[in-house]
Coordinates of C-alpha atoms and ligand atoms in Angstrom, one line a residue:
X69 CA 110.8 74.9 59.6
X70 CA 109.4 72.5 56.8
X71 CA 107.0 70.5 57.5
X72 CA 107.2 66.7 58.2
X73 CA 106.4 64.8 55.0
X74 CA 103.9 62.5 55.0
X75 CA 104.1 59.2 53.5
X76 CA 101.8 59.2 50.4
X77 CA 99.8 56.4 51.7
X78 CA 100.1 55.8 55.7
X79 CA 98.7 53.1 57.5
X80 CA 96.3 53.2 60.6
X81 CA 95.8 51.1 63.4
X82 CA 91.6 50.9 64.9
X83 CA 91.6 49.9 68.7
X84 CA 88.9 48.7 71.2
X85 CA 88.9 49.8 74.5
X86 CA 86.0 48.5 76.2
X87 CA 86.1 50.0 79.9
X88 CA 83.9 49.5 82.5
X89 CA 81.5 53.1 82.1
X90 CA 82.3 53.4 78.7
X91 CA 83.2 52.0 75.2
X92 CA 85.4 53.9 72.7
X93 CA 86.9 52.7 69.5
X94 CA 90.1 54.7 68.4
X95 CA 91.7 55.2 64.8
X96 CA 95.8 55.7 65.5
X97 CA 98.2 56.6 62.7
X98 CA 101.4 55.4 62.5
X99 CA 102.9 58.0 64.8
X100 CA 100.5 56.7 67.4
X101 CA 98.8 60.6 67.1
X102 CA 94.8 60.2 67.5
X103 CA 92.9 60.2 64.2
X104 CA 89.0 59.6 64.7
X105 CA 87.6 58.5 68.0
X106 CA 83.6 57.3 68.8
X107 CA 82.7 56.8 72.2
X108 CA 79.8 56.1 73.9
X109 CA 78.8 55.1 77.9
X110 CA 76.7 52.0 78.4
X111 CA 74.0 50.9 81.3
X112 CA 76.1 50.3 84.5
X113 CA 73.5 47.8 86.4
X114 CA 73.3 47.8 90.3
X115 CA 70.5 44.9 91.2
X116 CA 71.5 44.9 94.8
X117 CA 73.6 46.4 96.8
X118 CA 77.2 45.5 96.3
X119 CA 76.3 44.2 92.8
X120 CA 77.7 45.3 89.7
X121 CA 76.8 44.0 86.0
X122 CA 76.7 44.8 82.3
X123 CA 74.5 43.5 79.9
X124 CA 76.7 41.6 77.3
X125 CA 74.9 42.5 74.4
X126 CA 75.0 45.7 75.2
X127 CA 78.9 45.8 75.1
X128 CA 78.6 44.4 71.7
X129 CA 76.9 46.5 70.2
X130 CA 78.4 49.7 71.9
X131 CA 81.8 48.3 70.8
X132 CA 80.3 48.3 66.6
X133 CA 78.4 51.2 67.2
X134 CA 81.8 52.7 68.3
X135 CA 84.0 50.8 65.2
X136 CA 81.4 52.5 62.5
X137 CA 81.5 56.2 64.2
X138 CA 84.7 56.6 63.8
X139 CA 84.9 55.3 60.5
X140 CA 82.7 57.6 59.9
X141 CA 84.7 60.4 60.9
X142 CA 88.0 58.6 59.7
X143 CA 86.6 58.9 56.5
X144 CA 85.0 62.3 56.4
X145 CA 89.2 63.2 57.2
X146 CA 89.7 61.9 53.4
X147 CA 91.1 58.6 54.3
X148 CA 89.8 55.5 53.3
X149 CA 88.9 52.3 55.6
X150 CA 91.6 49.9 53.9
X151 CA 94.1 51.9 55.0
X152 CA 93.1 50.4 58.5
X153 CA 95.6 47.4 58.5
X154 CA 94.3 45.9 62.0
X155 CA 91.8 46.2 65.4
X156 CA 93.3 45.3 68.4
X157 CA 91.1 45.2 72.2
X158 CA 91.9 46.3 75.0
X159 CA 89.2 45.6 78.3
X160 CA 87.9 45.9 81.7
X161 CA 89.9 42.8 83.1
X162 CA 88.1 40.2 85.6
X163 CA 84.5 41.0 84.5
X164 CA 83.1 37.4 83.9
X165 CA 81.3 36.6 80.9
X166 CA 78.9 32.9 80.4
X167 CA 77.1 31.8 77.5
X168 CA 76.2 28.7 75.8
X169 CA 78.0 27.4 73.4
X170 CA 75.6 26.0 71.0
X171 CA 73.7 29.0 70.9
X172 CA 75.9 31.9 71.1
X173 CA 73.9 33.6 73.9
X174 CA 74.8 35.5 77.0
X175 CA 73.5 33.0 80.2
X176 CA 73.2 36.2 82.4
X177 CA 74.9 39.7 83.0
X178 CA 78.5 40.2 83.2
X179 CA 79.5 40.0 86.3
X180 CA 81.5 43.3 86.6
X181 CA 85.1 42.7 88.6
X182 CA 84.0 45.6 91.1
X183 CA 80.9 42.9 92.2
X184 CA 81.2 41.6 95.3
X185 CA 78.3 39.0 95.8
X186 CA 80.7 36.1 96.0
X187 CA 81.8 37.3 99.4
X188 CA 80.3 34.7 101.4
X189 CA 81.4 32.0 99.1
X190 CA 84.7 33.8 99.5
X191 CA 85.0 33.2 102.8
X192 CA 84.2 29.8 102.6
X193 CA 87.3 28.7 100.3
X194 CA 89.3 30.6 102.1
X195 CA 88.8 27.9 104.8
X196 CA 89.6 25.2 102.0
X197 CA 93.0 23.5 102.6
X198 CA 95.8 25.1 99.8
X199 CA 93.6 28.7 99.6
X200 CA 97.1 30.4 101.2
X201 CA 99.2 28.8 98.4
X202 CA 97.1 30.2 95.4
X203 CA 98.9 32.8 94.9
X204 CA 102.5 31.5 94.0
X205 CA 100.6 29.9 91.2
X206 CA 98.6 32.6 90.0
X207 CA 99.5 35.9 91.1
X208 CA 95.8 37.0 92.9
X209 CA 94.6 36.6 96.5
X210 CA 91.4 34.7 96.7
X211 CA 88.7 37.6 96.8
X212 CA 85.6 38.6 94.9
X213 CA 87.8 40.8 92.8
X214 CA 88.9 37.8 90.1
X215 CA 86.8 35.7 87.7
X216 CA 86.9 32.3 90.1
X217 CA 84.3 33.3 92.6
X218 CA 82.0 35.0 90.0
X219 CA 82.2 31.8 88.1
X220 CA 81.6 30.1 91.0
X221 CA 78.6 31.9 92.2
X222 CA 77.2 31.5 88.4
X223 CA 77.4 28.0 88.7
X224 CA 75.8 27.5 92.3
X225 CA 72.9 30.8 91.9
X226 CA 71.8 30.3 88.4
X227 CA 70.0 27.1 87.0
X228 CA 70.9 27.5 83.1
X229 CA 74.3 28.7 83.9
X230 CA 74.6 25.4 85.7
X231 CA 72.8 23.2 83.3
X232 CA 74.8 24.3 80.8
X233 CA 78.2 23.5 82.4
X234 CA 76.4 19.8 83.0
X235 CA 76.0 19.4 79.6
X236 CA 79.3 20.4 78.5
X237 CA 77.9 23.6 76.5
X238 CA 79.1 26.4 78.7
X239 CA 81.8 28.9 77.4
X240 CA 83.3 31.0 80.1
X241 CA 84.9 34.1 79.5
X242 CA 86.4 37.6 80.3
X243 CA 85.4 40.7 78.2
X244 CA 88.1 40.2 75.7
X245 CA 87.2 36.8 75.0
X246 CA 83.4 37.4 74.4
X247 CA 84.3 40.2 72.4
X248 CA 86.5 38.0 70.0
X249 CA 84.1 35.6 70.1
X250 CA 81.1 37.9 68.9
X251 CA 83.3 39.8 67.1
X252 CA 84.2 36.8 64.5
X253 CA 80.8 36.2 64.0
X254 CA 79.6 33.5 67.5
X255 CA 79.3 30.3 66.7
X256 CA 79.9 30.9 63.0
X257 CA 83.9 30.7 63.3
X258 CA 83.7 29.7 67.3
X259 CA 87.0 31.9 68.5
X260 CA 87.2 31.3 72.1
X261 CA 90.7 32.3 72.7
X262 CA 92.5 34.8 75.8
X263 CA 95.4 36.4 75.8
X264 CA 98.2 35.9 79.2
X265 CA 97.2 39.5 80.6
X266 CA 93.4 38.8 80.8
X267 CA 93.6 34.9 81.8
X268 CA 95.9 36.0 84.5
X269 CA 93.1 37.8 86.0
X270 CA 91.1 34.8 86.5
X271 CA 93.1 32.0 88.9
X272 CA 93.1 29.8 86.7
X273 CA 96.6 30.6 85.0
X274 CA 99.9 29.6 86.0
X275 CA 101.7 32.8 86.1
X276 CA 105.0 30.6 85.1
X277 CA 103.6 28.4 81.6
X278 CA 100.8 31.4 80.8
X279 CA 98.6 28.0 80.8
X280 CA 95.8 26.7 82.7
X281 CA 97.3 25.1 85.8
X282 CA 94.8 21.4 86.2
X283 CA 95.7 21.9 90.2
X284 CA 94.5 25.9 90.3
X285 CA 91.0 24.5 88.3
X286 CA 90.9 21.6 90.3
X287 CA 91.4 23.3 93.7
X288 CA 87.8 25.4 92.7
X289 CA 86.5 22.3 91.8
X290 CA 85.8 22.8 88.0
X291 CA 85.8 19.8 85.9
X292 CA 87.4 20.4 82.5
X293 CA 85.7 18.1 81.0
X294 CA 82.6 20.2 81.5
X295 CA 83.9 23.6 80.8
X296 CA 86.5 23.8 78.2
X297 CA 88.9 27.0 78.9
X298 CA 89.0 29.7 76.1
X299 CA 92.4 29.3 74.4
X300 CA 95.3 31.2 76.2
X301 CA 97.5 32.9 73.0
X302 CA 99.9 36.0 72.6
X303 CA 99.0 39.5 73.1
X304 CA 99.8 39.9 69.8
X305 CA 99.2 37.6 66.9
X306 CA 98.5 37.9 63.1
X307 CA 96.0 35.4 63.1
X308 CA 94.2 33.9 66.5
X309 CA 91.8 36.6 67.3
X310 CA 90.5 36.0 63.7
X311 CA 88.5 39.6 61.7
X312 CA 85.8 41.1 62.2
X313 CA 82.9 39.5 60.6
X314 CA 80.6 42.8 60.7
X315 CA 80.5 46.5 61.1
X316 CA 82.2 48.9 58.3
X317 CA 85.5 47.2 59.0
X318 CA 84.0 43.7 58.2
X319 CA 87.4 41.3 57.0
X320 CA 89.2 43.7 59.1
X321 CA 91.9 41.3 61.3
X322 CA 92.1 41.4 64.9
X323 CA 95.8 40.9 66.0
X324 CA 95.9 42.2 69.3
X325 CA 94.7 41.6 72.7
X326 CA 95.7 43.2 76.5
X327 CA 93.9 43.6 79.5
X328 CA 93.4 47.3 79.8
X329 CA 96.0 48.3 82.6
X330 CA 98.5 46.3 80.3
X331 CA 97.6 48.1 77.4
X332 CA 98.3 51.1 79.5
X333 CA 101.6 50.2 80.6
X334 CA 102.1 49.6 76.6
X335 CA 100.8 52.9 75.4
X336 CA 103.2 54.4 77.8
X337 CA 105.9 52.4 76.4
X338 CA 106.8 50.6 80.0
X339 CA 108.7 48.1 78.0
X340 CA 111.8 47.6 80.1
X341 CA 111.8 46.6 83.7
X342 CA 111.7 49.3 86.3
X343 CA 108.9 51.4 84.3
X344 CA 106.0 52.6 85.6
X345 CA 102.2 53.8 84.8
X346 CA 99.3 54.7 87.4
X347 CA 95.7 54.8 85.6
X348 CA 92.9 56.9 86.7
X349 CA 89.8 55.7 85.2
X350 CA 86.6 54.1 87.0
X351 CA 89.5 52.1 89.1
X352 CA 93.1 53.2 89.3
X353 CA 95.9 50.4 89.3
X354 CA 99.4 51.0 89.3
X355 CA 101.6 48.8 87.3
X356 CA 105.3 48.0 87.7
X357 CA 107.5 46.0 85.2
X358 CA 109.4 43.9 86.6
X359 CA 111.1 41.8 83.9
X360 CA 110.5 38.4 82.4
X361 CA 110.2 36.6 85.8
X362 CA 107.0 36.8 88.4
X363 CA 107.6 38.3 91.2
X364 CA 104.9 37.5 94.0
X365 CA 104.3 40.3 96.5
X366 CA 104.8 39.3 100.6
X367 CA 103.3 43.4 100.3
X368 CA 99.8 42.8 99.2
X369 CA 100.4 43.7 95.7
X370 CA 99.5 41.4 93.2
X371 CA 101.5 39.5 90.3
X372 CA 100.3 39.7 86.9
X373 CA 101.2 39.4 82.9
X374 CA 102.3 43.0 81.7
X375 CA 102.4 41.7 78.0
X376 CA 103.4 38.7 75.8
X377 CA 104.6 39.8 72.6
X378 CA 106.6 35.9 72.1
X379 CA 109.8 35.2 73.2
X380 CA 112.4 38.0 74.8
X381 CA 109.5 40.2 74.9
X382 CA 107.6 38.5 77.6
X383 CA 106.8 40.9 81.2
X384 CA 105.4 40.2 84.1
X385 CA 104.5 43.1 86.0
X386 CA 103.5 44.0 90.0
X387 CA 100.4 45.8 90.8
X388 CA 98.9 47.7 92.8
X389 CA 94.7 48.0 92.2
X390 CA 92.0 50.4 94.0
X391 CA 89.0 49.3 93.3
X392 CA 87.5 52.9 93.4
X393 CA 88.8 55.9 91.2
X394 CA 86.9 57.5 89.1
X395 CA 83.6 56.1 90.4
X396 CA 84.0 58.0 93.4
X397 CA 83.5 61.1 91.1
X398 CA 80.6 59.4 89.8
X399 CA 79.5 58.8 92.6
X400 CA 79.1 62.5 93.3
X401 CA 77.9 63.6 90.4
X402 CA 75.1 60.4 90.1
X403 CA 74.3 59.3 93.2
X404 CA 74.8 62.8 95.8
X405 CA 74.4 65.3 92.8
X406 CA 77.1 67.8 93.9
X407 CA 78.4 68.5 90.6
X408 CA 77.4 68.0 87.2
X409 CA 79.8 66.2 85.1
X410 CA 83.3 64.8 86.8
X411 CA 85.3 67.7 84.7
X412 CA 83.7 69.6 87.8
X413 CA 85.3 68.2 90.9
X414 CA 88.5 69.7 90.7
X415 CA 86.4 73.3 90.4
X416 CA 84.7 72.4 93.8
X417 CA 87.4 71.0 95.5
X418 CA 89.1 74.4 95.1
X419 CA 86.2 76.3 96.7
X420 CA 88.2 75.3 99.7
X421 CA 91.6 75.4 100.9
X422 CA 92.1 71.3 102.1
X423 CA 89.6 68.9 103.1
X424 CA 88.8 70.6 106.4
X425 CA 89.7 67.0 108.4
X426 CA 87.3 65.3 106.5
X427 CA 88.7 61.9 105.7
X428 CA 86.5 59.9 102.9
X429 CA 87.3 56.4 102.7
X430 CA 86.1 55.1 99.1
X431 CA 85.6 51.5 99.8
X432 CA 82.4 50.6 97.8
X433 CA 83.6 47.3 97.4
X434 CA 85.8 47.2 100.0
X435 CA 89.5 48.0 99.7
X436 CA 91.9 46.3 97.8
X437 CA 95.4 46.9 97.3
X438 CA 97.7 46.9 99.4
X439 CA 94.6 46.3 102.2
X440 CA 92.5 43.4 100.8
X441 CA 89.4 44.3 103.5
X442 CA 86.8 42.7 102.0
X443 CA 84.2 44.3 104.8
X444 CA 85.0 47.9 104.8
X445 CA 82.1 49.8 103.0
X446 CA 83.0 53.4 102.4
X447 CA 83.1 55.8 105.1
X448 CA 83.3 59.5 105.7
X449 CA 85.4 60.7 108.8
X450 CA 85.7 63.9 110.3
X451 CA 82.0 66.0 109.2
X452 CA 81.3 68.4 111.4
X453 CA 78.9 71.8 111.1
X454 CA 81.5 73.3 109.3
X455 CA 82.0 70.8 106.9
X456 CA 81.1 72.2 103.0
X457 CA 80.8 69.6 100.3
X458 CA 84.0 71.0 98.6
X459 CA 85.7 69.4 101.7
X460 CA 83.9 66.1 100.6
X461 CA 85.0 66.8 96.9
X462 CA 88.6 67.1 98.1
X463 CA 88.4 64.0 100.9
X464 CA 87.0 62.2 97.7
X465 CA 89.9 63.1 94.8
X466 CA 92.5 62.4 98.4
X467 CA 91.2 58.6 99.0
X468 CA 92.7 57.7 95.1
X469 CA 95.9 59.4 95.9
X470 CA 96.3 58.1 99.5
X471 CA 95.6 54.7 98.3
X472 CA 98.3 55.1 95.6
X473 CA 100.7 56.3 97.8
X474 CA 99.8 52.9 100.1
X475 CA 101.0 50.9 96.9
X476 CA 103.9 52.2 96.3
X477 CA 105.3 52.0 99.4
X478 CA 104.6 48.5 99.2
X479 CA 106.3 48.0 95.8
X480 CA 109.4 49.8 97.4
X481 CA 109.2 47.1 99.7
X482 CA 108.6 44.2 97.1
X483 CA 111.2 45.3 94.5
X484 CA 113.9 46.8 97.0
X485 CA 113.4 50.2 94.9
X486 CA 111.3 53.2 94.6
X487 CA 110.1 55.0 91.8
X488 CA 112.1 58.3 90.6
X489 CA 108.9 59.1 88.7
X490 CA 105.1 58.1 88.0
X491 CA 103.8 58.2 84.9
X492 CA 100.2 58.6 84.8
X493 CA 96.8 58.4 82.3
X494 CA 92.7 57.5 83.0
X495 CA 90.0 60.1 83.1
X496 CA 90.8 61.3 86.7
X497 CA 94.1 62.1 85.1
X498 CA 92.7 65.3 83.3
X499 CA 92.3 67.3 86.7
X500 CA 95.4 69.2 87.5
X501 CA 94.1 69.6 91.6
X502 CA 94.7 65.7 91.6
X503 CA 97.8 65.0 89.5
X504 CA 99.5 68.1 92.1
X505 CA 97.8 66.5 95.3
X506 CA 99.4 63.1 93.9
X507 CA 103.0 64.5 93.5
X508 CA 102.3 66.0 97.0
X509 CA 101.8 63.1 98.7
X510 CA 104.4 60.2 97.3
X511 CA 107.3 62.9 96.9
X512 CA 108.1 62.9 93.5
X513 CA 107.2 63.6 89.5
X514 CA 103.9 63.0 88.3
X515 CA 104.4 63.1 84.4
X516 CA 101.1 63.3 82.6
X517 CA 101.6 62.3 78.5
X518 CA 98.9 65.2 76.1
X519 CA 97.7 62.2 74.5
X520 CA 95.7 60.5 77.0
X521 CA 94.3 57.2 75.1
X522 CA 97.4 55.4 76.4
X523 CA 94.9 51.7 77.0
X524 CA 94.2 52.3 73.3
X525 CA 97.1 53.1 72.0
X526 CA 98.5 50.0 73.5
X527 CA 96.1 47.9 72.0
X528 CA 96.8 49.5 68.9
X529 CA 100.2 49.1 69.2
X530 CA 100.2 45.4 70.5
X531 CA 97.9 44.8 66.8
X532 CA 100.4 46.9 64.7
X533 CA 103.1 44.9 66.1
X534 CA 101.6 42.0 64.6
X535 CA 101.0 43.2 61.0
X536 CA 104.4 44.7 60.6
X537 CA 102.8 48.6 61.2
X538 CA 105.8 48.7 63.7
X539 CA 108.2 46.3 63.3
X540 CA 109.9 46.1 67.1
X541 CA 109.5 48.6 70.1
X542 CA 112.3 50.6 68.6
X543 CA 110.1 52.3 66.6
X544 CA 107.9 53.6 68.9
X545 CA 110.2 55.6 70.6
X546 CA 109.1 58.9 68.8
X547 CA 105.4 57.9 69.7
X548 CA 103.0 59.9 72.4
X549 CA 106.4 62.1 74.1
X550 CA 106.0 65.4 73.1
X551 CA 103.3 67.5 75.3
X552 CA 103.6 65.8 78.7
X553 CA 103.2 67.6 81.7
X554 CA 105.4 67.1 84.9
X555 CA 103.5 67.6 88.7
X556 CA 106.0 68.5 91.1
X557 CA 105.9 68.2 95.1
X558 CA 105.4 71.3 96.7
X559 CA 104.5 70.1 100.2
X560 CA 107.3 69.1 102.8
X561 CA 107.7 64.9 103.2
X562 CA 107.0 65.7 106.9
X563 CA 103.1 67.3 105.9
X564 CA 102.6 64.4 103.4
X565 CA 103.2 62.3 105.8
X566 CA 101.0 63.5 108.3
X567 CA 98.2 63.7 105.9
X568 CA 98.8 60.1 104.9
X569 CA 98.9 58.8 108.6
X570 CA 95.5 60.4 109.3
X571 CA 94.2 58.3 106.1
X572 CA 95.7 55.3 107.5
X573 CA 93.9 56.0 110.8
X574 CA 90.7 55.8 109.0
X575 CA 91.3 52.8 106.8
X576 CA 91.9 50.7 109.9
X577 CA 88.3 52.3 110.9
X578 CA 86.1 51.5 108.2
X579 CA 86.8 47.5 109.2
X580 CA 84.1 45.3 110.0
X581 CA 80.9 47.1 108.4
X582 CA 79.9 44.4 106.0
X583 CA 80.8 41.7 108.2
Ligands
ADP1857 N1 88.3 66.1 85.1 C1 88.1 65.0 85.8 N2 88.2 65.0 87.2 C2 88.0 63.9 87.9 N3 87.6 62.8 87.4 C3 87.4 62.7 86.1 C4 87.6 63.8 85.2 N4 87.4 63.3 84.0 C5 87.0 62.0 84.1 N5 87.0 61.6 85.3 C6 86.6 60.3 85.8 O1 87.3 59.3 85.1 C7 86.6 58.2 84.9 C8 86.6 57.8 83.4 O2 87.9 57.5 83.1 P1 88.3 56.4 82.0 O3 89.7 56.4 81.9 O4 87.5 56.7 80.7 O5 87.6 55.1 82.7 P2 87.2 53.7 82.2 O6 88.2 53.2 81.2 O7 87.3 52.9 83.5 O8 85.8 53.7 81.7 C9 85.2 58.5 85.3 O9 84.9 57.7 86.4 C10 85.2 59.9 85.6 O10 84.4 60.2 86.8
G3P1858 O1 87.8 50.3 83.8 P1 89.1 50.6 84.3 O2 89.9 51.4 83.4 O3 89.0 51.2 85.7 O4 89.8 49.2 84.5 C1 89.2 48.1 85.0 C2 90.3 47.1 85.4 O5 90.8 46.4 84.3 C3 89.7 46.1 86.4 O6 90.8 45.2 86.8

């Protein structure tokens, strides 16, 4: 066979995926095929129990530190940095960003979207009259899981935030929009702009105009003249996200922008309504396209912005989000020591045949979709003396796939249909034991793509779209299909179900402990 021929000069596409444990900054080629990659993990801070934050700085500079390592090793390949025609970002969604617009300067921590200190204040507005009817509007149940209550609890815990927002200086935003906004330089060229997948993640979008909605910002009692919004602009757009004003790709455009489980859904091509994509990493959240209308769960799923790429190529998408993936894993290695890297678990799982009846329920921060229990902490069910921590490895990988089969049972509720197949990407993705316990328990395909920087590539692909690298979706139908793997059930429906009743059991059980 001859090989391909290669045009004499191809053009590459940089992306920015900043996730929640880690940073990586990914050089595509036009074939979507991985060229250099720099990664690095940054400080995950816990102040109190419950409490989750990043030090916005410190995303920064991982984020350049990432852009000039793989230049580095994009140009020890023989290619040369102009043939990089755009950067786009892709994010950890919800994590709230504040700092003062005069200055430039972070105003505290991120507050990471896993947080839950605004549970009390929670609470409260759910008590406020029009709290049920939120979600028509915006897609998200009132919890500590959006941007609103960490905003909120910003404002009412910490005096400069507050001070700020009195004299009109505060800038508000989520990763994405501080990354722009460092990106271009701070207050040098002041870009302070969104795109629809990220604002939709802080109730303060209407899901219908992708604009603020002056009765959602009112209804949290936020004046506008205080607090000016960042601007809410296409997911993919030759010039709003401006260039990057440092690094070794300094003048470098940025022309695209999704939310990370967007960007997901892009990278796997989910186009077209009725596609699919489950993601693996620190959290795991299902996304389901379902065309160019919302569609609000009655399920507990929640209604978001797949992608706006203008006109005709506009989704909205349903979605179902555990708040606890990959971090369980962590979890183990970090915090109880049982293995020593994550690539381990699947090893000690298999020291046993099933989880021995232990049932391990991972709700650090409670359990979100399709429960919404803000009180449950996690909980282990079912330890006995016989109980060997390769039962807890497998109770732990279980919980992700348990929860996922609870969310799409709901969104064969919501959309009337089920899923033939589930396409699937994120760290967690990488352990065979879990993609087959996964097929196991929802009865059908789990199709896992070789190339697994699928939130990447559809940042890189939302950017190239905007510079004419690919001129329509067309032409990415050749990109990231060859190599995937396909999980098939090999349990009856009747065990699965059995299994997944038992984990039902125990989710109604871990209610109550933080209340
Ligand atoms: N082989 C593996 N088995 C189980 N979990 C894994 C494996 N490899 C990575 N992980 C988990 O995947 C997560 C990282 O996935 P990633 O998609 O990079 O997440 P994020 O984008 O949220 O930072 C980590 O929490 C890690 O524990
Ligand atoms: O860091 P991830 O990949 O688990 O994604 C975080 C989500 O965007 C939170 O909503």
């Amino acid at each position: 066979m001859s090989p391909v021929a290669q045009p004499v000069n191809p053009t590459f596409v940089g992306a920015i995926d900043q996730g929640t444990t880690s940073t990586r900054f990914i050089i595509f080629n036009n074939r979507g095929e991985v060229v250099a990659v720099h990664q690095i993990e940054f400080e995950q801070i816990y102040p109190n129990p419950g409490w989750h934050e990043h030090n916005p700085e410190e995303l920064i500079s991982s984020v350049e530190q990432c852009i000039d390592g793989a230049v580095e090793a994009f140009e020890k390949q023989g290619h040369s940095r102009d043939q990089i025609k755009a950067v786009g970002i892709t994010n950890q969604r919800e994590t709230t960003v504040v700092w003062d617009k005069t200055t430039g300067k972070a105003l505290h921590n991120a507050i990471v979207w896993t947080d839950t200190r605004s549970q009390d204040l929670v609470r409260k507005l759910k008590h406020r009259l029009g709290s049920k009817e939120l979600t028509e509007r915006c897609g998200l149940p009132l919890s500590t899981y959006p941007s609103a209550s960490k905003l909120l609890w910003l404002l009412e815990n910490v005096p400069e935030v507050k001070a700020a927002y009195d004299n009109g200086v505060l800038a508000f935003g989520t990763v994405d929009t501080w990354l722009a906004y460092k990106l271009n330089g701070g207050t040098a060229r002041e870009i302070y702009v969104s795109d629809p997948s990220n604002a939709s993640r802080t109730m303060f979008m209407n899901l219908e105009t992708l604009d603020y909605d002056d009765e959602l910002v009112d209804w949290f009692r936020l004046d506008r003249e205080k607090i000016k919004l960042p601007k809410i602009v296409r997911s993919s757009d030759p010039e709003a996200y401006g260039s990057l004003a440092s690094t070794s790709l300094k003048g470098v455009k940025i022309t695209g922008c999704l939310g990370d489980q967007s960007a997901a859904l892009v990278g796997q091509k989910g186009f077209t309504p009725g596609q699919a994509k489950n993601t693996y990493g620190t959290g795991c959240f299902l996304l389901y396209n379902v065309g160019d209308k919302p569609v609000i769960s009655t399920h507990g799923l929640l209604s978001t912005v797949a992608f706006d790429f203008g006109p005709g190529k506009r989704m909205y998408a349903l979605e179902g989000s555990i708040a606890v993936a990959g971090s369980s894993v962590k979890f183990l290695v970090d915090n109880l020591g049982f293995i020593e890297s994550s690539s381990k678990l699947s090893a000690l799982a298999e020291t046993v045949e099933d989880n021995g009846g232990v049932t391990f329920v991972t709700a650090f921060s409670g359990l979100f979709a399709p429960y919404w229990i803000d009180d449950a902490r996690g909980t282990l069910f079912g330890i006995t003396a016989y109980t060997q921590r390769g039962h807890i490895a497998r109770a732990t990988l279980e919980a992700t796939c348990f929860q996922t089969k609870a969310i799409l049972d709901s969104m064969a509720k919501d959309s009337g249909k089920s899923l033939a197949e589930l396409a699937v990407d994120g760290g967690m993705c990488n352990s065979d034991l879990i993609m087959q316990t996964q097929s196991d328990l929802i009865g059908i395909p789990v199709n896992r793509p070789a190339m697994r920087e699928t939130t990447a590539l559809g940042a890189a692909i939302a950017a190239g779209l905007a510079v004419g690298v690919w001129s329509d979706f067309k032409e990415l139908d050749d990109v990231n299909v060859d190599g995937r793997t396909l999980f098939k059930p090999q349990i009856d429906a009747a065990s699965a179900d059995k299994q997944f009743e038992r984990w039902e059991k125990a989710v109604q059980m871990s209610k109550g402990w933080a209340n």
